[in-house]
PDB file of C-alpha atoms in Angstrom:
ATOM      1  CA  UNK A   1      60.586 167.466 -12.132  1.00 41.00           C
ATOM      2  CA  UNK A   2      58.716 164.224 -11.549  1.00 45.00           C
ATOM      3  CA  UNK A   3      57.592 162.668  -8.286  1.00 43.00           C
ATOM      4  CA  UNK A   4      60.663 160.466  -7.937  1.00 43.00           C
ATOM      5  CA  UNK A   5      63.022 163.400  -8.124  1.00 47.00           C
ATOM      6  CA  UNK A   6      61.089 165.588  -5.695  1.00 55.00           C
ATOM      7  CA  UNK A   7      60.327 162.840  -3.178  1.00 82.00           C
ATOM      8  CA  UNK A   8      62.668 163.174  -0.201  1.00 89.00           C
ATOM      9  CA  UNK A   9      62.502 159.434   0.581  1.00 94.00           C
ATOM     10  CA  UNK A  10      61.169 156.328  -1.199  1.00 94.00           C
ATOM     11  CA  UNK A  11      57.579 155.496  -0.346  1.00 93.00           C
ATOM     12  CA  UNK A  12      57.916 151.856  -1.380  1.00 95.00           C
ATOM     13  CA  UNK A  13      60.734 149.484  -0.444  1.00 97.00           C
ATOM     14  CA  UNK A  14      61.241 146.341  -2.533  1.00 97.00           C
ATOM     15  CA  UNK A  15      63.797 144.223  -0.706  1.00 98.00           C
ATOM     16  CA  UNK A  16      65.070 141.008  -2.252  1.00 98.00           C
ATOM     17  CA  UNK A  17      65.672 138.609   0.642  1.00 98.00           C
ATOM     18  CA  UNK A  18      67.136 135.935  -1.661  1.00 98.00           C
ATOM     19  CA  UNK A  19      67.801 135.222  -5.331  1.00 97.00           C
ATOM     20  CA  UNK A  20      67.854 131.471  -4.739  1.00 98.00           C
ATOM     21  CA  UNK A  21      64.933 129.492  -6.105  1.00 97.00           C
ATOM     22  CA  UNK A  22      63.566 125.960  -5.862  1.00 96.00           C
ATOM     23  CA  UNK A  23      62.225 126.165  -9.403  1.00 95.00           C
ATOM     24  CA  UNK A  24      63.504 126.950 -12.886  1.00 93.00           C
ATOM     25  CA  UNK A  25      60.349 128.120 -14.618  1.00 88.00           C
ATOM     26  CA  UNK A  26      60.599 128.331 -18.396  1.00 84.00           C
ATOM     27  CA  UNK A  27      59.270 131.903 -18.419  1.00 83.00           C
ATOM     28  CA  UNK A  28      61.999 133.121 -16.052  1.00 86.00           C
ATOM     29  CA  UNK A  29      65.598 133.748 -17.245  1.00 86.00           C
ATOM     30  CA  UNK A  30      67.349 132.058 -14.327  1.00 87.00           C
ATOM     31  CA  UNK A  31      69.870 130.493 -16.694  1.00 87.00           C
ATOM     32  CA  UNK A  32      71.163 134.021 -17.334  1.00 88.00           C
ATOM     33  CA  UNK A  33      71.596 134.846 -13.649  1.00 92.00           C
ATOM     34  CA  UNK A  34      75.320 135.399 -13.142  1.00 93.00           C
ATOM     35  CA  UNK A  35      75.464 137.516  -9.993  1.00 95.00           C
ATOM     36  CA  UNK A  36      76.258 135.957  -6.639  1.00 96.00           C
ATOM     37  CA  UNK A  37      73.469 133.890  -5.092  1.00 97.00           C
ATOM     38  CA  UNK A  38      72.555 133.958  -1.435  1.00 98.00           C
ATOM     39  CA  UNK A  39      70.203 135.050   1.343  1.00 98.00           C
ATOM     40  CA  UNK A  40      70.148 138.464   2.976  1.00 98.00           C
ATOM     41  CA  UNK A  41      71.774 139.015   6.356  1.00 98.00           C
ATOM     42  CA  UNK A  42      69.040 139.731   8.958  1.00 98.00           C
ATOM     43  CA  UNK A  43      71.250 142.559  10.263  1.00 98.00           C
ATOM     44  CA  UNK A  44      70.977 144.271   6.872  1.00 98.00           C
ATOM     45  CA  UNK A  45      67.187 143.926   6.947  1.00 98.00           C
ATOM     46  CA  UNK A  46      67.181 145.577  10.363  1.00 98.00           C
ATOM     47  CA  UNK A  47      69.418 148.425   9.140  1.00 98.00           C
ATOM     48  CA  UNK A  48      67.119 149.129   6.202  1.00 98.00           C
ATOM     49  CA  UNK A  49      63.986 148.988   8.339  1.00 98.00           C
ATOM     50  CA  UNK A  50      65.562 151.259  10.964  1.00 98.00           C
ATOM     51  CA  UNK A  51      66.265 153.873   8.285  1.00 98.00           C
ATOM     52  CA  UNK A  52      62.589 153.775   7.284  1.00 97.00           C
ATOM     53  CA  UNK A  53      61.245 154.393  10.799  1.00 97.00           C
ATOM     54  CA  UNK A  54      59.463 157.737  10.968  1.00 95.00           C
ATOM     55  CA  UNK A  55      59.172 157.929   7.168  1.00 95.00           C
ATOM     56  CA  UNK A  56      56.063 157.538   5.066  1.00 93.00           C
ATOM     57  CA  UNK A  57      56.538 154.012   3.717  1.00 95.00           C
ATOM     58  CA  UNK A  58      53.326 152.993   1.967  1.00 95.00           C
ATOM     59  CA  UNK A  59      54.364 149.452   1.014  1.00 97.00           C
ATOM     60  CA  UNK A  60      57.182 147.059   1.840  1.00 98.00           C
ATOM     61  CA  UNK A  61      57.817 144.066  -0.425  1.00 98.00           C
ATOM     62  CA  UNK A  62      60.064 141.253   0.804  1.00 98.00           C
ATOM     63  CA  UNK A  63      60.932 139.352  -2.370  1.00 97.00           C
ATOM     64  CA  UNK A  64      63.071 139.654  -5.492  1.00 96.00           C
ATOM     65  CA  UNK A  65      64.504 137.383  -8.167  1.00 95.00           C
ATOM     66  CA  UNK A  66      64.043 134.213  -6.125  1.00 96.00           C
ATOM     67  CA  UNK A  67      61.753 132.226  -3.857  1.00 98.00           C
ATOM     68  CA  UNK A  68      61.423 134.273  -0.637  1.00 98.00           C
ATOM     69  CA  UNK A  69      60.339 131.335   1.520  1.00 98.00           C
ATOM     70  CA  UNK A  70      63.771 129.721   1.124  1.00 98.00           C
ATOM     71  CA  UNK A  71      64.899 132.324   3.654  1.00 98.00           C
ATOM     72  CA  UNK A  72      64.435 130.794   7.117  1.00 98.00           C
ATOM     73  CA  UNK A  73      64.287 134.312   8.560  1.00 98.00           C
ATOM     74  CA  UNK A  74      61.405 135.408   6.285  1.00 98.00           C
ATOM     75  CA  UNK A  75      58.734 135.503   8.994  1.00 98.00           C
ATOM     76  CA  UNK A  76      61.124 137.120  11.471  1.00 98.00           C
ATOM     77  CA  UNK A  77      61.938 139.863   8.949  1.00 98.00           C
ATOM     78  CA  UNK A  78      58.286 140.357   8.059  1.00 98.00           C
ATOM     79  CA  UNK A  79      57.337 140.748  11.720  1.00 98.00           C
ATOM     80  CA  UNK A  80      60.116 143.322  12.132  1.00 98.00           C
ATOM     81  CA  UNK A  81      58.826 145.294   9.153  1.00 98.00           C
ATOM     82  CA  UNK A  82      55.232 145.262  10.385  1.00 98.00           C
ATOM     83  CA  UNK A  83      56.089 146.127  13.995  1.00 97.00           C
ATOM     84  CA  UNK A  84      58.519 148.962  13.178  1.00 97.00           C
ATOM     85  CA  UNK A  85      56.804 150.489  10.152  1.00 97.00           C
ATOM     86  CA  UNK A  86      53.176 149.339  10.361  1.00 94.00           C
ATOM     87  CA  UNK A  87      52.822 149.588   6.589  1.00 97.00           C
ATOM     88  CA  UNK A  88      51.205 147.223   4.047  1.00 98.00           C
ATOM     89  CA  UNK A  89      53.449 144.230   3.345  1.00 98.00           C
ATOM     90  CA  UNK A  90      53.685 142.004   0.300  1.00 98.00           C
ATOM     91  CA  UNK A  91      55.567 139.038  -1.157  1.00 98.00           C
ATOM     92  CA  UNK A  92      55.512 136.816  -4.251  1.00 97.00           C
ATOM     93  CA  UNK A  93      56.060 133.054  -4.049  1.00 97.00           C
ATOM     94  CA  UNK A  94      55.599 129.902  -6.102  1.00 96.00           C
ATOM     95  CA  UNK A  95      53.864 128.433  -3.057  1.00 97.00           C
ATOM     96  CA  UNK A  96      55.550 125.037  -3.236  1.00 97.00           C
ATOM     97  CA  UNK A  97      57.322 125.202   0.136  1.00 98.00           C
ATOM     98  CA  UNK A  98      54.357 125.954   2.390  1.00 98.00           C
ATOM     99  CA  UNK A  99      54.005 123.299   5.075  1.00 98.00           C
ATOM    100  CA  UNK A 100      51.212 123.450   7.680  1.00 98.00           C
ATOM    101  CA  UNK A 101      53.760 124.815  10.171  1.00 98.00           C
ATOM    102  CA  UNK A 102      54.998 127.535   7.811  1.00 98.00           C
ATOM    103  CA  UNK A 103      51.431 128.404   6.822  1.00 98.00           C
ATOM    104  CA  UNK A 104      50.560 129.083  10.462  1.00 98.00           C
ATOM    105  CA  UNK A 105      53.578 131.380  10.763  1.00 98.00           C
ATOM    106  CA  UNK A 106      52.809 133.223   7.530  1.00 98.00           C
ATOM    107  CA  UNK A 107      49.299 134.196   8.596  1.00 97.00           C
ATOM    108  CA  UNK A 108      50.656 135.508  11.900  1.00 97.00           C
ATOM    109  CA  UNK A 109      53.861 137.312  10.921  1.00 97.00           C
ATOM    110  CA  UNK A 110      52.458 140.585   9.629  1.00 97.00           C
ATOM    111  CA  UNK A 111      52.267 139.632   5.952  1.00 98.00           C
ATOM    112  CA  UNK A 112      49.296 141.412   4.380  1.00 98.00           C
ATOM    113  CA  UNK A 113      49.335 139.928   0.885  1.00 98.00           C
ATOM    114  CA  UNK A 114      51.006 137.030  -0.874  1.00 98.00           C
ATOM    115  CA  UNK A 115      50.840 136.570  -4.634  1.00 97.00           C
ATOM    116  CA  UNK A 116      51.444 132.997  -5.759  1.00 96.00           C
ATOM    117  CA  UNK A 117      52.623 132.399  -9.311  1.00 93.00           C
ATOM    118  CA  UNK A 118      50.689 129.369 -10.506  1.00 92.00           C
ATOM    119  CA  UNK A 119      50.410 128.881 -14.245  1.00 90.00           C
ATOM    120  CA  UNK A 120      48.296 125.939 -15.278  1.00 89.00           C
ATOM    121  CA  UNK A 121      44.935 124.269 -14.789  1.00 91.00           C
ATOM    122  CA  UNK A 122      46.266 120.725 -14.660  1.00 93.00           C
ATOM    123  CA  UNK A 123      49.423 118.724 -13.975  1.00 95.00           C
ATOM    124  CA  UNK A 124      50.671 118.795 -17.565  1.00 94.00           C
ATOM    125  CA  UNK A 125      50.268 122.552 -18.019  1.00 91.00           C
ATOM    126  CA  UNK A 126      51.706 123.439 -14.630  1.00 93.00           C
ATOM    127  CA  UNK A 127      54.763 121.192 -14.727  1.00 94.00           C
ATOM    128  CA  UNK A 128      55.579 122.275 -18.287  1.00 92.00           C
ATOM    129  CA  UNK A 129      56.151 125.795 -16.917  1.00 89.00           C
ATOM    130  CA  UNK A 130      57.217 125.279 -13.308  1.00 93.00           C
ATOM    131  CA  UNK A 131      60.155 122.910 -13.707  1.00 94.00           C
ATOM    132  CA  UNK A 132      60.768 120.781 -11.571  1.00 96.00           C
ATOM    133  CA  UNK A 133      57.844 121.448  -9.201  1.00 97.00           C
ATOM    134  CA  UNK A 134      55.033 118.939  -8.713  1.00 97.00           C
ATOM    135  CA  UNK A 135      51.495 120.123  -9.426  1.00 96.00           C
ATOM    136  CA  UNK A 136      49.750 118.075  -6.757  1.00 97.00           C
ATOM    137  CA  UNK A 137      52.262 118.955  -4.052  1.00 97.00           C
ATOM    138  CA  UNK A 138      52.013 122.658  -4.819  1.00 97.00           C
ATOM    139  CA  UNK A 139      48.209 122.573  -4.735  1.00 97.00           C
ATOM    140  CA  UNK A 140      48.451 120.901  -1.335  1.00 98.00           C
ATOM    141  CA  UNK A 141      50.919 123.535  -0.147  1.00 98.00           C
ATOM    142  CA  UNK A 142      48.638 126.375  -1.232  1.00 97.00           C
ATOM    143  CA  UNK A 143      45.704 124.762   0.532  1.00 97.00           C
ATOM    144  CA  UNK A 144      47.781 124.607   3.729  1.00 98.00           C
ATOM    145  CA  UNK A 145      47.923 128.400   3.570  1.00 98.00           C
ATOM    146  CA  UNK A 146      44.227 128.745   2.722  1.00 97.00           C
ATOM    147  CA  UNK A 147      43.281 126.527   5.660  1.00 97.00           C
ATOM    148  CA  UNK A 148      45.631 128.347   8.043  1.00 98.00           C
ATOM    149  CA  UNK A 149      44.110 131.661   7.022  1.00 97.00           C
ATOM    150  CA  UNK A 150      40.612 130.361   7.682  1.00 97.00           C
ATOM    151  CA  UNK A 151      41.601 128.836  11.036  1.00 97.00           C
ATOM    152  CA  UNK A 152      43.225 132.077  12.200  1.00 97.00           C
ATOM    153  CA  UNK A 153      40.471 134.240  10.671  1.00 96.00           C
ATOM    154  CA  UNK A 154      43.291 136.179   9.103  1.00 96.00           C
ATOM    155  CA  UNK A 155      42.676 139.076   6.721  1.00 95.00           C
ATOM    156  CA  UNK A 156      45.805 138.279   4.734  1.00 97.00           C
ATOM    157  CA  UNK A 157      45.129 138.245   0.983  1.00 97.00           C
ATOM    158  CA  UNK A 158      46.159 135.131  -0.953  1.00 97.00           C
ATOM    159  CA  UNK A 159      46.184 135.796  -4.692  1.00 96.00           C
ATOM    160  CA  UNK A 160      46.968 133.220  -7.358  1.00 95.00           C
ATOM    161  CA  UNK A 161      48.432 134.833 -10.462  1.00 91.00           C
ATOM    162  CA  UNK A 162      47.912 133.238 -13.864  1.00 90.00           C
ATOM    163  CA  UNK A 163      49.963 134.194 -16.904  1.00 80.00           C
ATOM    164  CA  UNK A 164      49.137 132.773 -20.289  1.00 74.00           C
ATOM    165  CA  UNK A 165      46.337 132.740 -22.833  1.00 79.00           C
ATOM    166  CA  UNK A 166      43.251 134.491 -21.502  1.00 83.00           C
ATOM    167  CA  UNK A 167      40.896 131.731 -22.626  1.00 84.00           C
ATOM    168  CA  UNK A 168      42.818 129.345 -20.351  1.00 84.00           C
ATOM    169  CA  UNK A 169      42.388 131.764 -17.456  1.00 89.00           C
ATOM    170  CA  UNK A 170      38.621 131.156 -17.392  1.00 91.00           C
ATOM    171  CA  UNK A 171      38.831 127.527 -16.203  1.00 91.00           C
ATOM    172  CA  UNK A 172      41.643 128.561 -13.838  1.00 92.00           C
ATOM    173  CA  UNK A 173      39.329 131.141 -12.308  1.00 92.00           C
ATOM    174  CA  UNK A 174      36.571 128.601 -11.700  1.00 92.00           C
ATOM    175  CA  UNK A 175      39.029 126.065 -10.258  1.00 92.00           C
ATOM    176  CA  UNK A 176      40.050 128.422  -7.472  1.00 93.00           C
ATOM    177  CA  UNK A 177      36.764 130.267  -6.977  1.00 90.00           C
ATOM    178  CA  UNK A 178      35.910 130.415  -3.299  1.00 90.00           C
ATOM    179  CA  UNK A 179      39.416 129.372  -2.220  1.00 93.00           C
ATOM    180  CA  UNK A 180      41.606 132.369  -3.054  1.00 93.00           C
ATOM    181  CA  UNK A 181      41.476 135.511  -5.129  1.00 93.00           C
ATOM    182  CA  UNK A 182      42.927 135.125  -8.612  1.00 93.00           C
ATOM    183  CA  UNK A 183      44.570 137.452 -11.098  1.00 90.00           C
ATOM    184  CA  UNK A 184      45.641 137.468 -14.736  1.00 86.00           C
ATOM    185  CA  UNK A 185      48.595 139.057 -16.480  1.00 79.00           C
ATOM    186  CA  UNK A 186      50.667 138.777 -19.633  1.00 69.00           C
ATOM    187  CA  UNK A 187      54.380 138.001 -19.882  1.00 62.00           C
ATOM    188  CA  UNK A 188      56.854 140.881 -19.641  1.00 54.00           C
ATOM    189  CA  UNK A 189      60.399 141.361 -20.865  1.00 50.00           C
ATOM    190  CA  UNK A 190      63.434 141.088 -18.611  1.00 55.00           C
ATOM    191  CA  UNK A 191      66.414 143.289 -19.378  1.00 54.00           C
ATOM    192  CA  UNK A 192      68.889 140.960 -21.050  1.00 54.00           C
ATOM    193  CA  UNK A 193      66.878 137.864 -20.207  1.00 50.00           C
ATOM    194  CA  UNK A 194      63.631 137.449 -22.136  1.00 53.00           C
ATOM    195  CA  UNK A 195      61.933 139.327 -24.959  1.00 54.00           C
ATOM    196  CA  UNK A 196      58.221 138.654 -25.043  1.00 50.00           C
ATOM    197  CA  UNK A 197      57.120 142.017 -26.434  1.00 50.00           C
ATOM    198  CA  UNK A 198      58.608 144.231 -29.102  1.00 50.00           C
ATOM    199  CA  UNK A 199      59.796 147.671 -28.018  1.00 50.00           C
ATOM    200  CA  UNK A 200      60.847 148.804 -31.522  1.00 52.00           C
ATOM    201  CA  UNK A 201      64.255 149.638 -30.052  1.00 49.00           C
ATOM    202  CA  UNK A 202      62.840 152.509 -28.037  1.00 53.00           C
ATOM    203  CA  UNK A 203      62.776 152.772 -24.250  1.00 48.00           C
ATOM    204  CA  UNK A 204      59.563 154.039 -22.745  1.00 54.00           C
ATOM    205  CA  UNK A 205      58.938 156.416 -19.856  1.00 56.00           C
ATOM    206  CA  UNK A 206      59.333 154.211 -16.803  1.00 72.00           C
ATOM    207  CA  UNK A 207      56.423 153.874 -14.360  1.00 64.00           C
ATOM    208  CA  UNK A 208      58.796 152.535 -11.706  1.00 64.00           C
ATOM    209  CA  UNK A 209      61.279 155.399 -11.958  1.00 67.00           C
ATOM    210  CA  UNK A 210      58.437 157.916 -11.943  1.00 71.00           C
ATOM    211  CA  UNK A 211      57.358 156.623  -8.535  1.00 81.00           C
ATOM    212  CA  UNK A 212      59.236 156.713  -5.213  1.00 91.00           C
ATOM    213  CA  UNK A 213      60.272 153.026  -5.155  1.00 93.00           C
ATOM    214  CA  UNK A 214      63.606 151.683  -3.899  1.00 95.00           C
ATOM    215  CA  UNK A 215      64.731 148.291  -5.301  1.00 96.00           C
ATOM    216  CA  UNK A 216      67.333 146.510  -3.149  1.00 98.00           C
ATOM    217  CA  UNK A 217      69.183 143.262  -3.946  1.00 98.00           C
ATOM    218  CA  UNK A 218      69.927 140.732  -1.205  1.00 98.00           C
ATOM    219  CA  UNK A 219      73.515 142.016  -1.039  1.00 98.00           C
ATOM    220  CA  UNK A 220      72.339 145.534  -0.217  1.00 98.00           C
ATOM    221  CA  UNK A 221      73.037 146.895  -3.691  1.00 98.00           C
ATOM    222  CA  UNK A 222      70.362 149.203  -5.073  1.00 97.00           C
ATOM    223  CA  UNK A 223      69.236 148.898  -8.701  1.00 95.00           C
ATOM    224  CA  UNK A 224      66.602 150.884 -10.622  1.00 91.00           C
ATOM    225  CA  UNK A 225      63.986 148.121 -10.712  1.00 89.00           C
ATOM    226  CA  UNK A 226      63.343 144.389 -10.457  1.00 86.00           C
ATOM    227  CA  UNK A 227      63.808 143.913 -14.217  1.00 85.00           C
ATOM    228  CA  UNK A 228      67.541 144.429 -13.704  1.00 90.00           C
ATOM    229  CA  UNK A 229      67.671 140.905 -12.274  1.00 91.00           C
ATOM    230  CA  UNK A 230      71.435 140.610 -12.771  1.00 92.00           C
ATOM    231  CA  UNK A 231      72.274 143.810 -10.949  1.00 93.00           C
ATOM    232  CA  UNK A 232      74.052 145.444 -13.890  1.00 91.00           C
ATOM    233  CA  UNK A 233      72.936 149.013 -13.062  1.00 93.00           C
ATOM    234  CA  UNK A 234      73.993 149.468  -9.443  1.00 95.00           C
ATOM    235  CA  UNK A 235      73.092 152.877  -8.000  1.00 96.00           C
ATOM    236  CA  UNK A 236      74.484 152.400  -4.501  1.00 97.00           C
ATOM    237  CA  UNK A 237      75.159 149.909  -1.699  1.00 98.00           C
ATOM    238  CA  UNK A 238      73.258 149.942   1.578  1.00 98.00           C
ATOM    239  CA  UNK A 239      76.051 148.087   3.331  1.00 97.00           C
ATOM    240  CA  UNK A 240      78.108 151.262   3.014  1.00 97.00           C
ATOM    241  CA  UNK A 241      75.560 154.028   2.428  1.00 98.00           C
ATOM    242  CA  UNK A 242      72.212 155.166   3.782  1.00 98.00           C
ATOM    243  CA  UNK A 243      68.962 155.120   1.823  1.00 97.00           C
ATOM    244  CA  UNK A 244      69.004 158.922   1.659  1.00 96.00           C
ATOM    245  CA  UNK A 245      72.570 159.032   0.347  1.00 96.00           C
ATOM    246  CA  UNK A 246      71.705 156.652  -2.482  1.00 96.00           C
ATOM    247  CA  UNK A 247      68.304 158.191  -3.205  1.00 95.00           C
ATOM    248  CA  UNK A 248      69.807 161.635  -3.720  1.00 94.00           C
ATOM    249  CA  UNK A 249      73.130 160.433  -5.114  1.00 94.00           C
ATOM    250  CA  UNK A 250      74.548 161.123  -8.562  1.00 95.00           C
ATOM    251  CA  UNK A 251      73.936 157.635 -10.063  1.00 94.00           C
ATOM    252  CA  UNK A 252      70.219 157.877  -9.286  1.00 92.00           C
ATOM    253  CA  UNK A 253      70.084 161.382 -10.679  1.00 91.00           C
ATOM    254  CA  UNK A 254      71.782 160.179 -13.872  1.00 91.00           C
ATOM    255  CA  UNK A 255      69.210 157.503 -14.628  1.00 89.00           C
ATOM    256  CA  UNK A 256      66.368 159.902 -13.835  1.00 87.00           C
ATOM    257  CA  UNK A 257      67.862 162.355 -16.305  1.00 87.00           C
ATOM    258  CA  UNK A 258      68.076 159.595 -18.918  1.00 86.00           C
ATOM    259  CA  UNK A 259      64.342 159.022 -18.583  1.00 83.00           C
ATOM    260  CA  UNK A 260      63.679 162.728 -18.874  1.00 82.00           C
ATOM    261  CA  UNK A 261      65.843 163.208 -21.977  1.00 83.00           C
ATOM    262  CA  UNK A 262      65.283 159.816 -23.619  1.00 80.00           C
ATOM    263  CA  UNK A 263      69.031 159.249 -23.922  1.00 84.00           C
ATOM    264  CA  UNK A 264      69.622 155.671 -22.748  1.00 83.00           C
ATOM    265  CA  UNK A 265      73.108 155.252 -24.168  1.00 85.00           C
ATOM    266  CA  UNK A 266      74.432 154.504 -20.661  1.00 88.00           C
ATOM    267  CA  UNK A 267      71.424 152.366 -19.683  1.00 85.00           C
ATOM    268  CA  UNK A 268      71.033 149.700 -22.402  1.00 80.00           C
ATOM    269  CA  UNK A 269      68.720 147.439 -20.370  1.00 81.00           C
ATOM    270  CA  UNK A 270      66.114 150.192 -20.342  1.00 81.00           C
ATOM    271  CA  UNK A 271      65.895 150.013 -24.138  1.00 75.00           C
ATOM    272  CA  UNK A 272      64.789 146.371 -23.928  1.00 70.00           C
ATOM    273  CA  UNK A 273      62.115 147.107 -21.347  1.00 74.00           C
ATOM    274  CA  UNK A 274      58.442 146.834 -22.336  1.00 66.00           C
ATOM    275  CA  UNK A 275      56.912 148.716 -19.421  1.00 59.00           C
ATOM    276  CA  UNK A 276      54.284 151.315 -20.308  1.00 46.00           C
ATOM    277  CA  UNK A 277      52.378 154.007 -18.483  1.00 35.00           C
TER     278      UNK A 277
END
């Protein structure tokens, strides 16, 4: 039995606060998004957080298949998470919406780390990927956050994430040296959305399912992981069930068994996944 099966409660919560986005990046399959779009009800956030009180939650991510800062209650929800659970907190953003006012709130709301997706070393490269965002405006927005962090002497981590050819990452690194931390990664597949890497038609043992992580859509529906961006493999609904009921429920057990046996006939998106241990 692996850790996910024997864990009595998820140790990481990944809560999508919205699947709306102000961008349509070419690397992201937003054109294939067919599920309902919206922003999470703050009452649902509170319910989920309340169920985590007294549990060992090692990380709480407030973000999903969308731009989290479109949610006007983002900072309110983040403060709730930090005050009730006192665990490390994380989000991912494109950074384009950060005004000086929002930057001041972000460094004071209990957010420990923000990863900003920023692919490009100049206006042409950036805008070719991040349609229809403006390179100069986004740089300015990111600097609002950097300056707010410095002014508040905040320990929040700001990390710019570059995806692309590694030789282009070198100038990117030097551009942002001394301003923020930077990271590099390669493109990954999305179930039913993009295919950047060959899987040879074989699903691999899943590092997300082997860890105690709960992935929640903005509606309250629980899916196996963030790669199921369209919510096609729903394992439960937190509007009607508790975390424990879903975590130990039959649908979750079924997908765990599929990863143990290698039989993904009922879970076709897993076959297209390129995750590796």
